[in-house]
PDB file of C-alpha atoms in Angstrom:
ATOM      1  CA  MET H 219     -54.474  12.395 -42.272  1.00 55.00           C
ATOM      2  CA  LYS H 220     -55.887   9.856 -44.715  1.00 58.00           C
ATOM      3  CA  SER H 221     -54.358   6.942 -42.792  1.00 59.00           C
ATOM      4  CA  VAL H 222     -56.085   8.088 -39.596  1.00 54.00           C
ATOM      5  CA  LEU H 223     -59.365   8.238 -41.421  1.00 51.00           C
ATOM      6  CA  ALA H 224     -58.691   4.848 -42.978  1.00 54.00           C
ATOM      7  CA  LEU H 225     -57.954   3.411 -39.533  1.00 53.00           C
ATOM      8  CA  ILE H 226     -61.350   4.398 -38.185  1.00 59.00           C
ATOM      9  CA  PRO H 227     -63.518   2.170 -40.406  1.00 53.00           C
ATOM     10  CA  VAL H 228     -61.127  -0.739 -39.936  1.00 50.00           C
ATOM     11  CA  THR H 229     -61.250  -0.295 -36.177  1.00 56.00           C
ATOM     12  CA  LEU H 230     -65.006  -0.039 -36.177  1.00 53.00           C
ATOM     13  CA  LEU H 231     -65.388  -3.057 -38.438  1.00 47.00           C
ATOM     14  CA  ALA H 232     -63.131  -5.133 -36.198  1.00 52.00           C
ATOM     15  CA  ALA H 233     -65.041  -3.943 -33.171  1.00 50.00           C
ATOM     16  CA  ALA H 234     -68.361  -4.777 -34.794  1.00 50.00           C
ATOM     17  CA  CYS H 235     -67.154  -8.285 -35.534  1.00 47.00           C
ATOM     18  CA  ALA H 236     -65.862  -8.749 -31.994  1.00 46.00           C
ATOM     19  CA  SER H 237     -68.905  -7.406 -30.184  1.00 47.00           C
ATOM     20  CA  HIS H 238     -72.011  -5.607 -31.272  1.00 49.00           C
ATOM     21  CA  ALA H 239     -73.942  -3.250 -29.071  1.00 50.00           C
ATOM     22  CA  PRO H 240     -77.035  -1.392 -30.115  1.00 51.00           C
ATOM     23  CA  ALA H 241     -76.091   2.287 -30.031  1.00 59.00           C
ATOM     24  CA  ASP H 242     -78.212   5.380 -30.373  1.00 77.00           C
ATOM     25  CA  PRO H 243     -77.340   6.595 -33.890  1.00 81.00           C
ATOM     26  CA  GLN H 244     -77.770  10.257 -32.925  1.00 85.00           C
ATOM     27  CA  ALA H 245     -75.517   9.928 -29.862  1.00 84.00           C
ATOM     28  CA  SER H 246     -72.973   8.006 -31.901  1.00 85.00           C
ATOM     29  CA  ALA H 247     -72.910  10.670 -34.601  1.00 89.00           C
ATOM     30  CA  GLU H 248     -72.498  13.411 -31.979  1.00 91.00           C
ATOM     31  CA  ALA H 249     -69.669  11.515 -30.272  1.00 91.00           C
ATOM     32  CA  ASN H 250     -67.972  11.035 -33.646  1.00 92.00           C
ATOM     33  CA  GLU H 251     -68.266  14.762 -34.368  1.00 95.00           C
ATOM     34  CA  GLN H 252     -66.941  15.624 -30.921  1.00 96.00           C
ATOM     35  CA  TRP H 253     -63.688  13.678 -31.118  1.00 95.00           C
ATOM     36  CA  GLN H 254     -63.041  14.898 -34.665  1.00 96.00           C
ATOM     37  CA  SER H 255     -63.691  18.470 -33.553  1.00 97.00           C
ATOM     38  CA  LEU H 256     -61.214  17.992 -30.712  1.00 97.00           C
ATOM     39  CA  ARG H 257     -58.640  16.666 -33.171  1.00 97.00           C
ATOM     40  CA  ALA H 258     -59.090  19.770 -35.326  1.00 97.00           C
ATOM     41  CA  ALA H 259     -58.805  21.985 -32.228  1.00 97.00           C
ATOM     42  CA  TYR H 260     -55.531  20.250 -31.318  1.00 98.00           C
ATOM     43  CA  THR H 261     -54.092  20.910 -34.765  1.00 97.00           C
ATOM     44  CA  THR H 262     -55.234  24.539 -34.679  1.00 97.00           C
ATOM     45  CA  CYS H 263     -53.757  25.003 -31.208  1.00 98.00           C
ATOM     46  CA  ALA H 264     -50.407  23.592 -32.346  1.00 97.00           C
ATOM     47  CA  LYS H 265     -50.336  25.846 -35.415  1.00 97.00           C
ATOM     48  CA  ASP H 266     -51.216  28.886 -33.301  1.00 97.00           C
ATOM     49  CA  GLN H 267     -48.443  28.027 -30.830  1.00 97.00           C
ATOM     50  CA  ALA H 268     -45.968  27.632 -33.691  1.00 96.00           C
ATOM     51  CA  ASP H 269     -47.060  30.987 -35.138  1.00 96.00           C
ATOM     52  CA  ALA H 270     -46.494  32.621 -31.750  1.00 96.00           C
ATOM     53  CA  GLY H 271     -42.906  31.333 -31.636  1.00 94.00           C
ATOM     54  CA  MET H 272     -42.103  31.821 -35.296  1.00 93.00           C
ATOM     55  CA  SER H 273     -39.922  34.902 -34.788  1.00 90.00           C
ATOM     56  CA  GLY H 274     -37.678  33.135 -32.285  1.00 90.00           C
ATOM     57  CA  ARG H 275     -34.448  31.328 -33.044  1.00 92.00           C
ATOM     58  CA  ALA H 276     -35.586  27.811 -32.123  1.00 94.00           C
ATOM     59  CA  SER H 277     -35.207  25.207 -34.831  1.00 96.00           C
ATOM     60  CA  ALA H 278     -38.345  24.119 -36.653  1.00 96.00           C
ATOM     61  CA  GLN H 279     -38.200  20.779 -34.812  1.00 97.00           C
ATOM     62  CA  ASP H 280     -37.848  22.442 -31.413  1.00 97.00           C
ATOM     63  CA  LEU H 281     -40.624  24.905 -32.167  1.00 97.00           C
ATOM     64  CA  ALA H 282     -42.913  22.051 -33.249  1.00 97.00           C
ATOM     65  CA  ALA H 283     -42.099  20.090 -30.091  1.00 97.00           C
ATOM     66  CA  SER H 284     -42.823  23.115 -27.934  1.00 97.00           C
ATOM     67  CA  ALA H 285     -46.128  23.749 -29.709  1.00 97.00           C
ATOM     68  CA  LEU H 286     -47.206  20.130 -29.307  1.00 97.00           C
ATOM     69  CA  LYS H 287     -46.301  20.165 -25.634  1.00 98.00           C
ATOM     70  CA  ALA H 288     -48.370  23.303 -25.070  1.00 97.00           C
ATOM     71  CA  CYS H 289     -51.364  21.636 -26.724  1.00 97.00           C
ATOM     72  CA  GLN H 290     -51.020  18.240 -25.012  1.00 97.00           C
ATOM     73  CA  PRO H 291     -54.246  18.679 -22.976  1.00 97.00           C
ATOM     74  CA  ARG H 292     -56.188  18.988 -26.233  1.00 97.00           C
ATOM     75  CA  LEU H 293     -54.632  15.790 -27.571  1.00 97.00           C
ATOM     76  CA  ASP H 294     -55.507  14.033 -24.308  1.00 97.00           C
ATOM     77  CA  ALA H 295     -59.096  15.270 -24.604  1.00 97.00           C
ATOM     78  CA  MET H 296     -59.268  13.964 -28.183  1.00 96.00           C
ATOM     79  CA  ARG H 297     -57.927  10.564 -27.096  1.00 95.00           C
ATOM     80  CA  THR H 298     -60.509  10.350 -24.322  1.00 94.00           C
ATOM     81  CA  ALA H 299     -63.368  11.391 -26.613  1.00 95.00           C
ATOM     82  CA  PHE H 300     -62.348   8.872 -29.287  1.00 94.00           C
ATOM     83  CA  ARG H 301     -62.083   6.109 -26.722  1.00 91.00           C
ATOM     84  CA  GLU H 302     -65.503   6.968 -25.296  1.00 90.00           C
ATOM     85  CA  TYR H 303     -66.921   7.001 -28.809  1.00 91.00           C
ATOM     86  CA  LEU H 304     -65.620   3.491 -29.452  1.00 89.00           C
ATOM     87  CA  ASP H 305     -66.448   2.262 -25.929  1.00 85.00           C
ATOM     88  CA  ALA H 306     -70.086   3.204 -26.410  1.00 83.00           C
ATOM     89  CA  GLN H 307     -70.267   0.733 -29.265  1.00 80.00           C
ATOM     90  CA  MET H 308     -68.652  -2.181 -27.410  1.00 77.00           C
ATOM     91  CA  VAL H 309     -70.223  -4.782 -25.152  1.00 69.00           C
ATOM     92  CA  SER H 310     -67.323  -7.043 -24.236  1.00 73.00           C
ATOM     93  CA  SER H 311     -64.259  -6.156 -22.229  1.00 73.00           C
ATOM     94  CA  HIS H 312     -62.193  -7.407 -25.180  1.00 75.00           C
ATOM     95  CA  GLY H 313     -63.891  -4.818 -27.391  1.00 77.00           C
ATOM     96  CA  ARG H 314     -63.209  -2.112 -24.818  1.00 78.00           C
ATOM     97  CA  ASP H 315     -59.528  -3.083 -24.728  1.00 83.00           C
ATOM     98  CA  GLY H 316     -59.454  -2.746 -28.501  1.00 84.00           C
ATOM     99  CA  ALA H 317     -61.070   0.686 -28.206  1.00 84.00           C
ATOM    100  CA  ARG H 318     -58.361   1.811 -25.784  1.00 86.00           C
ATOM    101  CA  GLN H 319     -55.630   0.563 -28.098  1.00 90.00           C
ATOM    102  CA  ALA H 320     -57.251   2.208 -31.119  1.00 90.00           C
ATOM    103  CA  ALA H 321     -57.546   5.516 -29.244  1.00 91.00           C
ATOM    104  CA  ASP H 322     -53.867   5.354 -28.328  1.00 93.00           C
ATOM    105  CA  ARG H 323     -52.894   4.623 -31.947  1.00 95.00           C
ATOM    106  CA  VAL H 324     -55.021   7.462 -33.306  1.00 95.00           C
ATOM    107  CA  SER H 325     -53.497   9.842 -30.740  1.00 95.00           C
ATOM    108  CA  ARG H 326     -49.924   8.852 -31.614  1.00 96.00           C
ATOM    109  CA  ASP H 327     -50.690   9.140 -35.319  1.00 97.00           C
ATOM    110  CA  THR H 328     -52.356  12.544 -34.885  1.00 96.00           C
ATOM    111  CA  GLU H 329     -49.398  13.827 -32.896  1.00 97.00           C
ATOM    112  CA  ALA H 330     -46.864  12.522 -35.416  1.00 97.00           C
ATOM    113  CA  LYS H 331     -48.710  13.993 -38.384  1.00 97.00           C
ATOM    114  CA  THR H 332     -49.167  17.315 -36.626  1.00 97.00           C
ATOM    115  CA  ARG H 333     -45.440  17.371 -35.765  1.00 98.00           C
ATOM    116  CA  ASN H 334     -44.496  16.706 -39.396  1.00 98.00           C
ATOM    117  CA  TYR H 335     -46.906  19.360 -40.604  1.00 97.00           C
ATOM    118  CA  LEU H 336     -45.589  21.950 -38.123  1.00 97.00           C
ATOM    119  CA  VAL H 337     -41.944  21.384 -39.032  1.00 97.00           C
ATOM    120  CA  ARG H 338     -42.697  21.863 -42.734  1.00 97.00           C
ATOM    121  CA  TYR H 339     -44.988  24.808 -41.983  1.00 96.00           C
ATOM    122  CA  VAL H 340     -42.373  26.612 -39.859  1.00 96.00           C
ATOM    123  CA  GLU H 341     -39.636  26.007 -42.427  1.00 96.00           C
ATOM    124  CA  ARG H 342     -41.842  27.315 -45.250  1.00 96.00           C
ATOM    125  CA  GLU H 343     -43.007  30.379 -43.314  1.00 94.00           C
ATOM    126  CA  ARG H 344     -39.479  31.289 -42.296  1.00 93.00           C
ATOM    127  CA  TYR H 345     -38.226  30.812 -45.852  1.00 94.00           C
ATOM    128  CA  THR H 346     -41.044  32.990 -47.212  1.00 94.00           C
ATOM    129  CA  ALA H 347     -40.315  35.680 -44.626  1.00 91.00           C
ATOM    130  CA  ARG H 348     -36.680  35.892 -45.814  1.00 89.00           C
ATOM    131  CA  GLN H 349     -37.696  36.448 -49.430  1.00 87.00           C
TER     132      GLN H 349
END
């Protein structure tokens, strides 16, 4: 999670150097809150889906994959919100291309970290249940 958060300032700094657009600070703060809220909702959805399938016989990896698939619309919404957040701060088309690429990277990273978390979570919960 820290690397995602570390990526954001770097992305914004690069974007600010490439093109600067005056943005409404209030709107920018709200857009930032929105995409982060959507990211949290995606993680919660995936955990809830994993909890729902915990008693089954699927492997931890399969259960995580199934949970992520069920929550894909939330990840897509987060990607869109993050891209819009960055787009609002860009003037040039080059900056907007960078925003799209950054949104894709953040989405892939969020999905990968959520997958890793779910696999460990399922394994731990199943182990604890056997004790």
